[in-house]
XYZ file of C-alpha atoms in Angstrom:
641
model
C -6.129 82.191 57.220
C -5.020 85.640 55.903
C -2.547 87.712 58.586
C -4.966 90.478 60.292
C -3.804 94.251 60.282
C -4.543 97.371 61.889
C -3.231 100.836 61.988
C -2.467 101.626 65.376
C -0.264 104.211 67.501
C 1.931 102.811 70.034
C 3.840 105.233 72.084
C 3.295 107.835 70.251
C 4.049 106.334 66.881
C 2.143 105.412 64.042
C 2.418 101.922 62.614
C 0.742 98.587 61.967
C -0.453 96.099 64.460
C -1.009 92.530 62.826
C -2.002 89.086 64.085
C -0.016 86.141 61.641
C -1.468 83.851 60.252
C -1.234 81.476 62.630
C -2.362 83.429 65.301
C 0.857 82.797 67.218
C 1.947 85.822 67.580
C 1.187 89.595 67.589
C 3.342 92.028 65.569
C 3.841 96.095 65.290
C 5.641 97.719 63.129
C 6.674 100.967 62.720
C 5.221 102.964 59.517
C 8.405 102.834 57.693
C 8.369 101.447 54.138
C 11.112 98.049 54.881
C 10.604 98.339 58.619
C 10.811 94.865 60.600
C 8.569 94.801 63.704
C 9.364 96.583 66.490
C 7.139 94.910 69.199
C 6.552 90.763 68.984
C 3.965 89.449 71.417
C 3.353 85.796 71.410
C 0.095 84.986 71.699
C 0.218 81.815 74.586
C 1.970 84.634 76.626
C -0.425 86.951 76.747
C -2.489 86.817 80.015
C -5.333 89.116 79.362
C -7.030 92.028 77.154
C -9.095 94.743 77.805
C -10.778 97.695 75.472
C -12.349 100.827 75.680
C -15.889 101.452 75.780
C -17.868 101.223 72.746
C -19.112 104.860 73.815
C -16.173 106.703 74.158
C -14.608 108.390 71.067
C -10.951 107.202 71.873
C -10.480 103.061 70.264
C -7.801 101.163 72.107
C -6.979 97.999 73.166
C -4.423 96.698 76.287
C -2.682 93.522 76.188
C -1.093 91.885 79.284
C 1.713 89.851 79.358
C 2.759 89.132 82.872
C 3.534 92.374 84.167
C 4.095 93.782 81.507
C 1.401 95.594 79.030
C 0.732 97.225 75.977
C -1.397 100.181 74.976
C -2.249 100.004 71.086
C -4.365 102.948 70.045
C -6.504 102.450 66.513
C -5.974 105.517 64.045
C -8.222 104.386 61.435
C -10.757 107.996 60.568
C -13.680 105.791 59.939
C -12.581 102.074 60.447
C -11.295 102.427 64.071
C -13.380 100.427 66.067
C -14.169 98.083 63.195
C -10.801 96.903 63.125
C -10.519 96.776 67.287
C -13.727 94.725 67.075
C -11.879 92.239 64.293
C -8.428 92.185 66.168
C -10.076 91.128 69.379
C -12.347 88.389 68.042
C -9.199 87.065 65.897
C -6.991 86.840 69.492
C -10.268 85.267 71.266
C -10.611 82.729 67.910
C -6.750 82.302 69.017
C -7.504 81.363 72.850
C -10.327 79.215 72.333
C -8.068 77.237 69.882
C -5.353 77.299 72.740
C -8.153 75.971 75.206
C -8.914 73.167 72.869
C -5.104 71.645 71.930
C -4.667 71.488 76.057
C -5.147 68.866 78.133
C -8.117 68.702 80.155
C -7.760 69.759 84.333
C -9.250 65.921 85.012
C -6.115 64.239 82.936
C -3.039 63.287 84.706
C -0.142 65.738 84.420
C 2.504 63.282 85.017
C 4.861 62.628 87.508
C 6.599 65.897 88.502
C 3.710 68.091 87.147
C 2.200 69.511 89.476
C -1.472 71.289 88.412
C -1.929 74.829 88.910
C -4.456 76.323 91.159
C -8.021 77.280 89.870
C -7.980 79.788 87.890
C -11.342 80.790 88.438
C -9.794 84.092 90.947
C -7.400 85.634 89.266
C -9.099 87.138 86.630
C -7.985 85.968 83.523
C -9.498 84.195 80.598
C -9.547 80.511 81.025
C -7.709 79.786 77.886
C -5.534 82.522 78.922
C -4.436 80.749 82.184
C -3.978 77.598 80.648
C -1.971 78.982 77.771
C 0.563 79.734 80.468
C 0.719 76.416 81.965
C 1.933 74.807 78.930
C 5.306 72.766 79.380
C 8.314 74.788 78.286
C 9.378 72.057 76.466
C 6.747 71.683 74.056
C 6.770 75.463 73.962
C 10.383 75.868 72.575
C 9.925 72.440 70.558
C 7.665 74.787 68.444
C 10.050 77.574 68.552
C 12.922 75.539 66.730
C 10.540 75.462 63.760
C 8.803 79.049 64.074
C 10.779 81.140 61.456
C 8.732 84.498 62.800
C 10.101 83.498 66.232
C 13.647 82.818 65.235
C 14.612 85.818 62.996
C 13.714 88.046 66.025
C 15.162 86.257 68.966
C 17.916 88.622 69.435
C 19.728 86.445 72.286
C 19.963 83.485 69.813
C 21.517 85.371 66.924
C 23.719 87.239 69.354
C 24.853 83.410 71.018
C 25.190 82.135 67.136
C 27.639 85.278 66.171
C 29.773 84.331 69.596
C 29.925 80.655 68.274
C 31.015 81.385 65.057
C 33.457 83.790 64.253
C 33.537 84.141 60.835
C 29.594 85.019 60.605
C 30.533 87.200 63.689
C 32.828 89.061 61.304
C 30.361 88.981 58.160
C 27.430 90.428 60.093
C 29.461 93.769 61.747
C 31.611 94.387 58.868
C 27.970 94.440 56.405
C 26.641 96.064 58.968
C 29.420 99.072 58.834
C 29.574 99.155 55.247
C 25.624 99.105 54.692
C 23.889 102.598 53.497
C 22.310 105.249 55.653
C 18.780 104.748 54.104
C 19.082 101.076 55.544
C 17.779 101.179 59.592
C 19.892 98.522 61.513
C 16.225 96.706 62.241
C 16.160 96.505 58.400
C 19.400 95.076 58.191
C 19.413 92.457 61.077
C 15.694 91.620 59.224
C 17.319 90.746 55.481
C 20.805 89.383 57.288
C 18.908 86.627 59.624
C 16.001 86.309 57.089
C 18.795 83.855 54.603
C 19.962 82.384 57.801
C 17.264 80.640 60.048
C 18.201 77.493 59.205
C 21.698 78.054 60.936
C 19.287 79.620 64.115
C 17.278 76.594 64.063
C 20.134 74.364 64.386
C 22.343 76.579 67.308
C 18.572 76.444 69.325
C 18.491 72.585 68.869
C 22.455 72.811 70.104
C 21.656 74.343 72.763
C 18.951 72.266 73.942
C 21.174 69.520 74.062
C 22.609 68.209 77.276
C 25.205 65.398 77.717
C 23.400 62.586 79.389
C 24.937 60.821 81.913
C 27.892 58.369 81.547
C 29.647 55.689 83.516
C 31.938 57.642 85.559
C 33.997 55.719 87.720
C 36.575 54.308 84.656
C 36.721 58.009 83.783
C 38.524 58.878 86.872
C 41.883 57.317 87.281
C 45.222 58.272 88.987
C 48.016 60.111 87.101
C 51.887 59.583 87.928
C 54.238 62.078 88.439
C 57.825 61.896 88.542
C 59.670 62.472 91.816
C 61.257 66.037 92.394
C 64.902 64.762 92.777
C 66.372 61.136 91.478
C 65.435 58.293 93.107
C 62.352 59.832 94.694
C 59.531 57.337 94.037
C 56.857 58.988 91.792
C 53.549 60.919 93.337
C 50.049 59.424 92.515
C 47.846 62.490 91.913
C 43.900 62.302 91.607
C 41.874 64.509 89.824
C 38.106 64.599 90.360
C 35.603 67.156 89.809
C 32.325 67.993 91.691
C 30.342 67.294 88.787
C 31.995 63.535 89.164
C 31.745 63.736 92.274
C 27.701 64.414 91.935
C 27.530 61.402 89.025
C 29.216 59.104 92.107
C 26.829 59.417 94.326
C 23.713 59.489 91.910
C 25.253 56.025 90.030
C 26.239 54.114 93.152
C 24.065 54.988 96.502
C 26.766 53.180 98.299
C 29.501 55.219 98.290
C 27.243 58.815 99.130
C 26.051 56.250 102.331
C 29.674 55.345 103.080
C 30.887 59.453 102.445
C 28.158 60.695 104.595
C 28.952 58.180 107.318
C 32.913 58.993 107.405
C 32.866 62.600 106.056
C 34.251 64.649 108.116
C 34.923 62.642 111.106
C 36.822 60.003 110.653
C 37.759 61.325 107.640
C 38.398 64.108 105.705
C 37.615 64.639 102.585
C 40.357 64.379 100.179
C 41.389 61.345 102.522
C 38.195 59.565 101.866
C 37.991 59.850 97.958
C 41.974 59.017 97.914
C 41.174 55.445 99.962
C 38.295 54.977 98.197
C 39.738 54.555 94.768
C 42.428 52.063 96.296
C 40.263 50.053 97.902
C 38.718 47.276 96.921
C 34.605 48.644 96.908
C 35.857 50.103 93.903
C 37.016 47.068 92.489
C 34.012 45.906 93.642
C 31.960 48.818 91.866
C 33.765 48.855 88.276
C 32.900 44.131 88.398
C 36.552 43.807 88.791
C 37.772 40.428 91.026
C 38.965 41.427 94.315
C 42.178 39.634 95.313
C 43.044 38.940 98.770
C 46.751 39.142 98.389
C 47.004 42.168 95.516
C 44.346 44.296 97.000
C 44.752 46.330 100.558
C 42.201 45.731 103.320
C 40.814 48.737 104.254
C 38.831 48.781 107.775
C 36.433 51.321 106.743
C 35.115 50.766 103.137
C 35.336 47.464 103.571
C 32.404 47.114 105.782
C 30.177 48.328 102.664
C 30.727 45.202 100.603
C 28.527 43.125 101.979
C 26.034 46.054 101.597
C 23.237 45.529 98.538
C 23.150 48.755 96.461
C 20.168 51.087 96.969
C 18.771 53.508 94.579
C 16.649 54.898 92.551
C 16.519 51.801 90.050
C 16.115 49.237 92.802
C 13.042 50.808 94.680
C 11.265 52.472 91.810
C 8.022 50.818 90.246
C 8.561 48.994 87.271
C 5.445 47.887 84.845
C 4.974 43.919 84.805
C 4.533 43.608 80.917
C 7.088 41.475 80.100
C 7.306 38.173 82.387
C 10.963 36.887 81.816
C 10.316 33.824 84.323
C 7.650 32.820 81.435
C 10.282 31.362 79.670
C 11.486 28.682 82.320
C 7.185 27.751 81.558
C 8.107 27.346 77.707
C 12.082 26.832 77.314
C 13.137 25.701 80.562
C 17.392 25.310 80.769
C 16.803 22.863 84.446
C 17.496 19.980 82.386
C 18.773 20.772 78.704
C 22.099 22.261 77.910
C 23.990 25.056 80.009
C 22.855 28.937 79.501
C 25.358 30.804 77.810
C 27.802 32.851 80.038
C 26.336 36.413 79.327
C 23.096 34.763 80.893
C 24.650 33.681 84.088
C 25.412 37.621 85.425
C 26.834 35.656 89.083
C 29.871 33.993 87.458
C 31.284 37.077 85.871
C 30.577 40.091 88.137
C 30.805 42.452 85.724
C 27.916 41.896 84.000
C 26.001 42.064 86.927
C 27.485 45.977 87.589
C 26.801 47.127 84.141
C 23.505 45.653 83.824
C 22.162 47.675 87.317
C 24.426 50.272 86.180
C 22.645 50.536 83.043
C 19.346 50.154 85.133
C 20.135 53.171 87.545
C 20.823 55.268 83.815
C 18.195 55.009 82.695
C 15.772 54.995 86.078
C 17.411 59.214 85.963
C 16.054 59.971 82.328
C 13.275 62.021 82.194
C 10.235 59.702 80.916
C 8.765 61.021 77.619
C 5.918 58.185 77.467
C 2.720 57.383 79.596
C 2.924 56.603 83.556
C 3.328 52.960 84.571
C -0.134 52.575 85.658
C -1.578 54.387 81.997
C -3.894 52.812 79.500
C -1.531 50.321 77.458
C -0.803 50.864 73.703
C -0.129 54.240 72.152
C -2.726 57.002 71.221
C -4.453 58.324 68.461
C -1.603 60.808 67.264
C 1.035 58.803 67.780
C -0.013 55.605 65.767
C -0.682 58.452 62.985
C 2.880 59.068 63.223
C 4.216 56.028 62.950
C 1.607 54.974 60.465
C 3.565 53.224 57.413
C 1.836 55.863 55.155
C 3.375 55.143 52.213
C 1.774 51.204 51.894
C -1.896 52.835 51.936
C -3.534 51.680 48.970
C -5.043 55.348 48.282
C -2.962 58.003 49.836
C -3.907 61.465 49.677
C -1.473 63.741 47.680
C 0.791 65.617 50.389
C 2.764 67.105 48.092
C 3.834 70.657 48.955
C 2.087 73.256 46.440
C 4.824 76.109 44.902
C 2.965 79.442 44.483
C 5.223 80.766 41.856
C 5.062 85.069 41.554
C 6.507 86.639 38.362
C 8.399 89.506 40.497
C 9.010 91.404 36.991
C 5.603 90.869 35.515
C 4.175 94.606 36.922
C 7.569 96.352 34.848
C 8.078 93.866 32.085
C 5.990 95.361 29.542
C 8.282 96.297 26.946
C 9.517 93.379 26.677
C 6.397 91.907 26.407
C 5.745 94.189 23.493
C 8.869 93.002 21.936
C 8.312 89.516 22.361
C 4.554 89.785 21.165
C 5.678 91.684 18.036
C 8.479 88.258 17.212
C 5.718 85.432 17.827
C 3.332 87.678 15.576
C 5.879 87.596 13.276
C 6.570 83.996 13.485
C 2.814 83.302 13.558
C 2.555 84.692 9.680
C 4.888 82.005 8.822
C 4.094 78.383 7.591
C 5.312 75.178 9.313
C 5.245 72.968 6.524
C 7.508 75.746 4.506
C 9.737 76.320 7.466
C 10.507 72.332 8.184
C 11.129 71.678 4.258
C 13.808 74.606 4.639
C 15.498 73.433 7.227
C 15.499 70.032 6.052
C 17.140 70.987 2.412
C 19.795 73.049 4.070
C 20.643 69.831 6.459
C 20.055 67.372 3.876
C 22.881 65.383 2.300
C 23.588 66.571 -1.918
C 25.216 65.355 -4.129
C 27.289 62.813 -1.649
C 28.897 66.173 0.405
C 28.084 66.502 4.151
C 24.975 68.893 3.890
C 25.686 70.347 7.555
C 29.129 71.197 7.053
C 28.011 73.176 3.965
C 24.839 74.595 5.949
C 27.372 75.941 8.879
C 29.898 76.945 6.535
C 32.539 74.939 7.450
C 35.519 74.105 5.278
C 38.128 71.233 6.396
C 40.202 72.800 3.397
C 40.827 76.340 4.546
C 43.485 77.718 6.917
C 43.956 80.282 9.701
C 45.230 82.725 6.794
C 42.062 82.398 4.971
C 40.354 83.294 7.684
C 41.972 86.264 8.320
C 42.286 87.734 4.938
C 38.414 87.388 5.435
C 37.930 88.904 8.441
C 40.118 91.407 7.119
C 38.270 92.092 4.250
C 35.545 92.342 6.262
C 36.458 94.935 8.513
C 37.358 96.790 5.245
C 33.520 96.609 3.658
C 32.270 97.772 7.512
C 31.165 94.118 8.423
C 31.445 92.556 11.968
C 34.981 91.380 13.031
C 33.026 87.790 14.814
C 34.489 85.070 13.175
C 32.322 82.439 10.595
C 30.910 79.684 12.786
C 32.453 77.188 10.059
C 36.088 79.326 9.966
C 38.883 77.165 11.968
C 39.656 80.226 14.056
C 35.899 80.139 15.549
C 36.710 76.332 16.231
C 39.455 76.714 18.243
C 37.834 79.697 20.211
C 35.295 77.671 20.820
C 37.279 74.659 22.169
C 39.887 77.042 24.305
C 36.755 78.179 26.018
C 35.421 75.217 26.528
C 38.508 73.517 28.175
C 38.888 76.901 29.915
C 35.560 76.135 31.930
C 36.357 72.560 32.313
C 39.452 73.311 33.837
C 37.694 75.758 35.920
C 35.258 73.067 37.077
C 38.125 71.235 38.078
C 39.941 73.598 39.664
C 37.226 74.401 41.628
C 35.953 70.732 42.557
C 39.602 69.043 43.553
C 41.629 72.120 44.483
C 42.769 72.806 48.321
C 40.744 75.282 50.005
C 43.801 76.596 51.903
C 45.518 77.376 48.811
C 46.007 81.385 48.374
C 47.185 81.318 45.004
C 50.241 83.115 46.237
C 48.164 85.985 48.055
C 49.279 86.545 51.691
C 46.787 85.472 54.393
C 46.140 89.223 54.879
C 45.305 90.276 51.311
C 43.155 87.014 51.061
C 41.498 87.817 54.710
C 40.432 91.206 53.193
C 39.747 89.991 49.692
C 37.252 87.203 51.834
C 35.584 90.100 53.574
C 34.803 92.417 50.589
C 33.602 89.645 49.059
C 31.596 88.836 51.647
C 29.711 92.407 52.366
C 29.101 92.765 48.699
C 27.206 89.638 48.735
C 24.855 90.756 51.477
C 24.282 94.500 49.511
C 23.608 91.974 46.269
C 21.016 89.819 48.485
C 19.212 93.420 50.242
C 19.512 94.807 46.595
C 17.306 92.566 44.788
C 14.976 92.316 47.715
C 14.236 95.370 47.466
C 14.484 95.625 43.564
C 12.198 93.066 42.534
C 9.565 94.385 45.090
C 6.623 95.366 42.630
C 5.137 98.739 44.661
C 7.521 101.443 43.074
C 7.856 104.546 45.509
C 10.061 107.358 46.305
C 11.729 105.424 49.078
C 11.938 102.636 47.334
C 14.182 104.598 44.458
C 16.019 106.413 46.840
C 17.111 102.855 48.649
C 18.075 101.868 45.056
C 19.986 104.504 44.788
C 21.983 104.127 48.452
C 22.489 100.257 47.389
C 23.982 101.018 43.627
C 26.378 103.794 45.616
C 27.367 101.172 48.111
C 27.905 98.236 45.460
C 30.347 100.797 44.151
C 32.317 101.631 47.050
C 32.422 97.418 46.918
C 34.248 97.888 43.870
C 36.339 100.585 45.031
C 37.527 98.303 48.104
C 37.714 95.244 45.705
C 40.434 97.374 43.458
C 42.195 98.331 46.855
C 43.130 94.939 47.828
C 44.069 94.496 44.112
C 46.470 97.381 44.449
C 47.608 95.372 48.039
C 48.266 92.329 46.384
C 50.289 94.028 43.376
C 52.572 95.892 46.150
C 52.809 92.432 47.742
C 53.825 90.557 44.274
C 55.906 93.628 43.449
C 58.073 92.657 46.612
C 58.592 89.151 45.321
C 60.029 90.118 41.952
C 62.032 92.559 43.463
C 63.709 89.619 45.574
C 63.581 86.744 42.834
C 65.241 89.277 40.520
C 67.866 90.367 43.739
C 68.651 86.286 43.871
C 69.110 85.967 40.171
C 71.829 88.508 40.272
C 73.506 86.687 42.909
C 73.610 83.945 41.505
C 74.712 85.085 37.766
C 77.316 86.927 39.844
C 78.642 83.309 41.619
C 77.874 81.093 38.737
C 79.055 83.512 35.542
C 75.619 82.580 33.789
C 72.676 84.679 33.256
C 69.841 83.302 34.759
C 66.529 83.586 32.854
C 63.846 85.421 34.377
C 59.815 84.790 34.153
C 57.429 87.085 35.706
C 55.064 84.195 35.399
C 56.828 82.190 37.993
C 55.852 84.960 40.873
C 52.702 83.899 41.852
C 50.066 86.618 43.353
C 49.106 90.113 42.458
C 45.443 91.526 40.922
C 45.177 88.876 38.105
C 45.069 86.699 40.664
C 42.376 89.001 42.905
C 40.223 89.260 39.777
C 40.093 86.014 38.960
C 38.935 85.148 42.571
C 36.436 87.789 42.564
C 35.389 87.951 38.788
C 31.449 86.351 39.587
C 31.060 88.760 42.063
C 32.364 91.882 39.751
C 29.982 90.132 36.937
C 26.932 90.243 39.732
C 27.643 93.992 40.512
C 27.613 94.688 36.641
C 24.679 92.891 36.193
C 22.346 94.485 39.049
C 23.831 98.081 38.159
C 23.136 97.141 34.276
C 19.167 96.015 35.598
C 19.094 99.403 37.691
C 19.800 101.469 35.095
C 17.529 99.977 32.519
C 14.052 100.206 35.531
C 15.178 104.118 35.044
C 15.815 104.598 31.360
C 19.301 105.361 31.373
């Protein structure tokens, strides 16, 4: 379904109020050719609508979202109420849909859910009210994926920009460089719009919580060395609440034994310092408690004997799986021993991990049905899971490209140009053209037909070739070489190695390597680079845009301005880097004087061997120069220059 839009005035502003197409969300935007919305409204938030009269003159519509609201006036001369009347009926579509993908009020919510109240007296839409008891969960699950949603949460882009310090970097320093026609909203719109994919993954990141862990090995004591010689060394213990909190939720023993003894008879730093000497600890961790190594200790040791309590020990667990079945089928009473991971009481620390591992996983959060639920899986699910790919007849999922031609509204010269070649072409026979090109390639007469087609002639040498080019340049000809002339050959194969050494270069080199460019020259050669790319990106947005308009040109014309103060600042740090490697041969040629004068010989001196300087620069930062050339060269061709 098509996005619906509206021209409305919000606060005394005139702009556009549309519903996307998913009827998520609810979007104005100023009336600014480029502008990114200014107000986003999700659509399960919104709590309830109201509109005017259909007999008073004035056409407006108020949404509520919590306590908040929002007054959208339609400006429309003779379409004003027509397009209230289709906004409203596409948000009440919306909340009838909303109605239907929620569970019903006779379903179970879970454990931990607990229902809301009718909502029958507050006033609000039923779908409305439900809308807003949706999990947050499921709500932000969507979120991750919503690309509307992500390229205008502000908070996330501002927490990705603290996290990464290089995009921090890239997104002020484009943003101070960019043109005045460009609005910051415009900006931050085109910057995140090439990113969401690194949003989407910083949301999942920060979803993410460290589940719990077996705590007690974690926590050991450290040793210190005395203060003077023969001191004995200090046992320190460090411990953390958070450690302290996974204790007591992992072993129910030791919060019984802390709140028994805490603070009278002990205190607390006494308490966890005798309770990781003493032997409930071994106890805890499955370790064997020996009478002679281990200290008594007259308080924790009267919690031994105690059978741990919990949360995995008292909770309900399903009976679908009846392990005392197999002594029915395999019984091991009178057949060979179990193996020793099946006999937890001889080694006690299988025992601990196994109600360890128990008590873990009795604190997850459970993401499937309740232990008294329907057994098997639901509808949606078992379409998940479904093995689609061994159905005999599948239907075609395939994702369908919608290819535009951005250039085909300004591309009609060159349409006329290429119309008037294939005319000319289509007066031509195929038969006539295929027997030419078949004589020319042909063997005759026993000598290599292509070599004489191409002009090539193993006899000749480089001074042939340039008494010819010479004599061409005399009779006004080009000065391009013959394709068959040896000169042309070895062009041909120094460019080619020159690209595969390129490839190379590129593919196995060291990333850290400057190329003899200081770490400031390279930091600032990085950042140019970097801005120019964004101006590159916003400049063909807004180039190959097919609605030409006076903004429009005079945005071109702020871009091309700013894509040459880019080359400006990329010949600055050239100039930087020549100063730098201007320095260096200044030195190497100070040392080679020192050491003629100590040695008697005259050292030989290559420029080459000082690494550095704008060759260097330009070679780094030749695609980009190329790129700026290329969208200047395409400007200045849309205006007939």
């Amino acid at each position: 379904m098509s996005s619906t839009r509206a021209s409305v005035n919000y606060k005394k502003q005139d702009g556009v109020l549309s519903v996307s197409h998913d009827a998520k969300y609810i979007f104005w935007t100023v009336s600014t050719p480029g502008a990114s919305p200014t107000v986003t409204i999700p659509v399960a938030d919104v709590t309830n609508l109201q509109q005017t009269p259909a007999t008073t003159p004035k056409v407006a519509l108020k949404v509520f979202v919590g306590t908040e609201s929002y007054v959208f006036s339609f400006t429309h001369k003779e379409k004003a109420r027509q397009e209230q009347e289709t906004v409203t009926e596409r948000l009440r579509v919306a909340f009838s849909h909303v109605t239907k993908t929620l569970p019903s009020k006779s379903s179970s919510t879970g454990p931990g859910t607990p229902s809301g109240p009718s909502n029958g007296d507050t006033g609000q839409p039923g779908a409305l009210a439900m809308a807003r008891a949706v999990g947050s969960k499921t709500a932000f699950d969507d979120g991750w994926y919503d690309d509307n949603k992500l390229q205008y949460d502000f908070q996330m882009q501002e927490s990705l920009l603290k996290s990464d310090p290089a995009l921090n970097a890239r997104f002020h320093q484009a943003r101070a460089d960019k043109p005045e026609s460009v609005s910051v909203a415009q900006f931050n719109t085109q910057f995140w719009s090439s990113r969401l994919h690194l949003l989407r993954a910083h949301a999942i990141e920060k979803q993410q919580k460290q589940g719990e862990y077996n705590v007690l090995p974690e926590i050991r004591f450290t040793r210190k060395p005395g203060e003077k010689d023969g001191d004995p060394d200090i046992k320190q213990l460090h411990i953390t609440k958070e450690q302290i909190k996974l204790i007591f939720k992992q072993y129910p023993v030791v919060r019984e034994a802390y709140n028994e003894n805490v603070p009278k008879p002990l205190k607390d730093v006494e308490f966890w310092t005798r309770f990781f000497s003493s032997r409930l600890l071994k106890q805890l961790k499955g370790e064997k408690i020996s009478q002679q190594v281990d200290p008594p200790d007259s308080i924790l040791d009267n919690y031994l004997d105690r059978a741990a309590t919990g949360p995995a020990s008292i909770a309900h667990i399903p009976h679908f799986i009846d392990l005392e079945g197999n002594e029915q089928n395999h019984s091991q009473r009178k057949g060979n021993r179990p193996d020793e991971t099946m006999r937890p009481g001889k080694v006690p620390i299988l025992q601990v991990l196994n109600n360890l591992s128990e008590k873990m996983l009795s604190h997850v959060a459970a993401e499937d049905g309740e232990a008294h639920g329907p057994i098997g899986m639901d509808e949606e699910t078992f379409q998940q899971l479904q093995l689609r790919d061994l159905a005999m007849e599948d239907v075609d999922n395939r994702v369908v490209l919608h290819v535009r031609e951005q250039q085909r509204g300004k591309a009609g010269d060159d349409q006329a140009e290429v119309s008037k070649e294939a005319a000319l072409f289509a007066q031509h026979d195929p038969r006539d053209v295929l027997s030419t090109l078949q004589s020319d390639l042909a063997p005759s007469e026993g000598d290599r037909g292509l070599e004489k087609a191409v002009g090539y002639d193993p006899e000749s040498d480089t001074e042939d070739d340039e008494d010819e080019q010479s004599a061409g340049r005399t009779n006004g000809a080009s000065n391009a070489p013959h394709v068959g002339a040896k000169r042309a050959l070895t062009s041909a194969t120094t460019s080619l190695l020159s690209s595969v050494h390129q490839q190379r270069a590129a593919a196995t080199a060291d990333v850290s390597s400057l190329s003899g460019l200081s770490q400031q020259v390279f930091s600032s050669l990085q950042t140019t680079h970097n801005t120019t790319t964004e101006f590159l990106h916003y400049f063909w947005t807004v180039f190959l845009t097919s609605a030409d308009s006076a903004s429009r040109r005079s945005e071109l014309a702020s871009l091309i301005a700013t894509l040459d103060k880019s080359l400006d600042r990329i010949s600055a740090v050239g100039d930087a880097a020549d100063a730098e490697r201007e320095i260096k041969v200044t030195a190497m040629k100070q040392r080679l004087k020192e050491q003629e004068r100590r040695t008697g010989r005259k050292a030989r001196y290559d420029a080459d061997l000082v690494p550095g300087g704008r060759k260097v620069v330009d070679a780094m930062i030749k695609p980009t120069r190329d790129a700026v050339g290329k969208a200047v060269e395409e400007y200045r061709k849309d205006l007939g220059v």
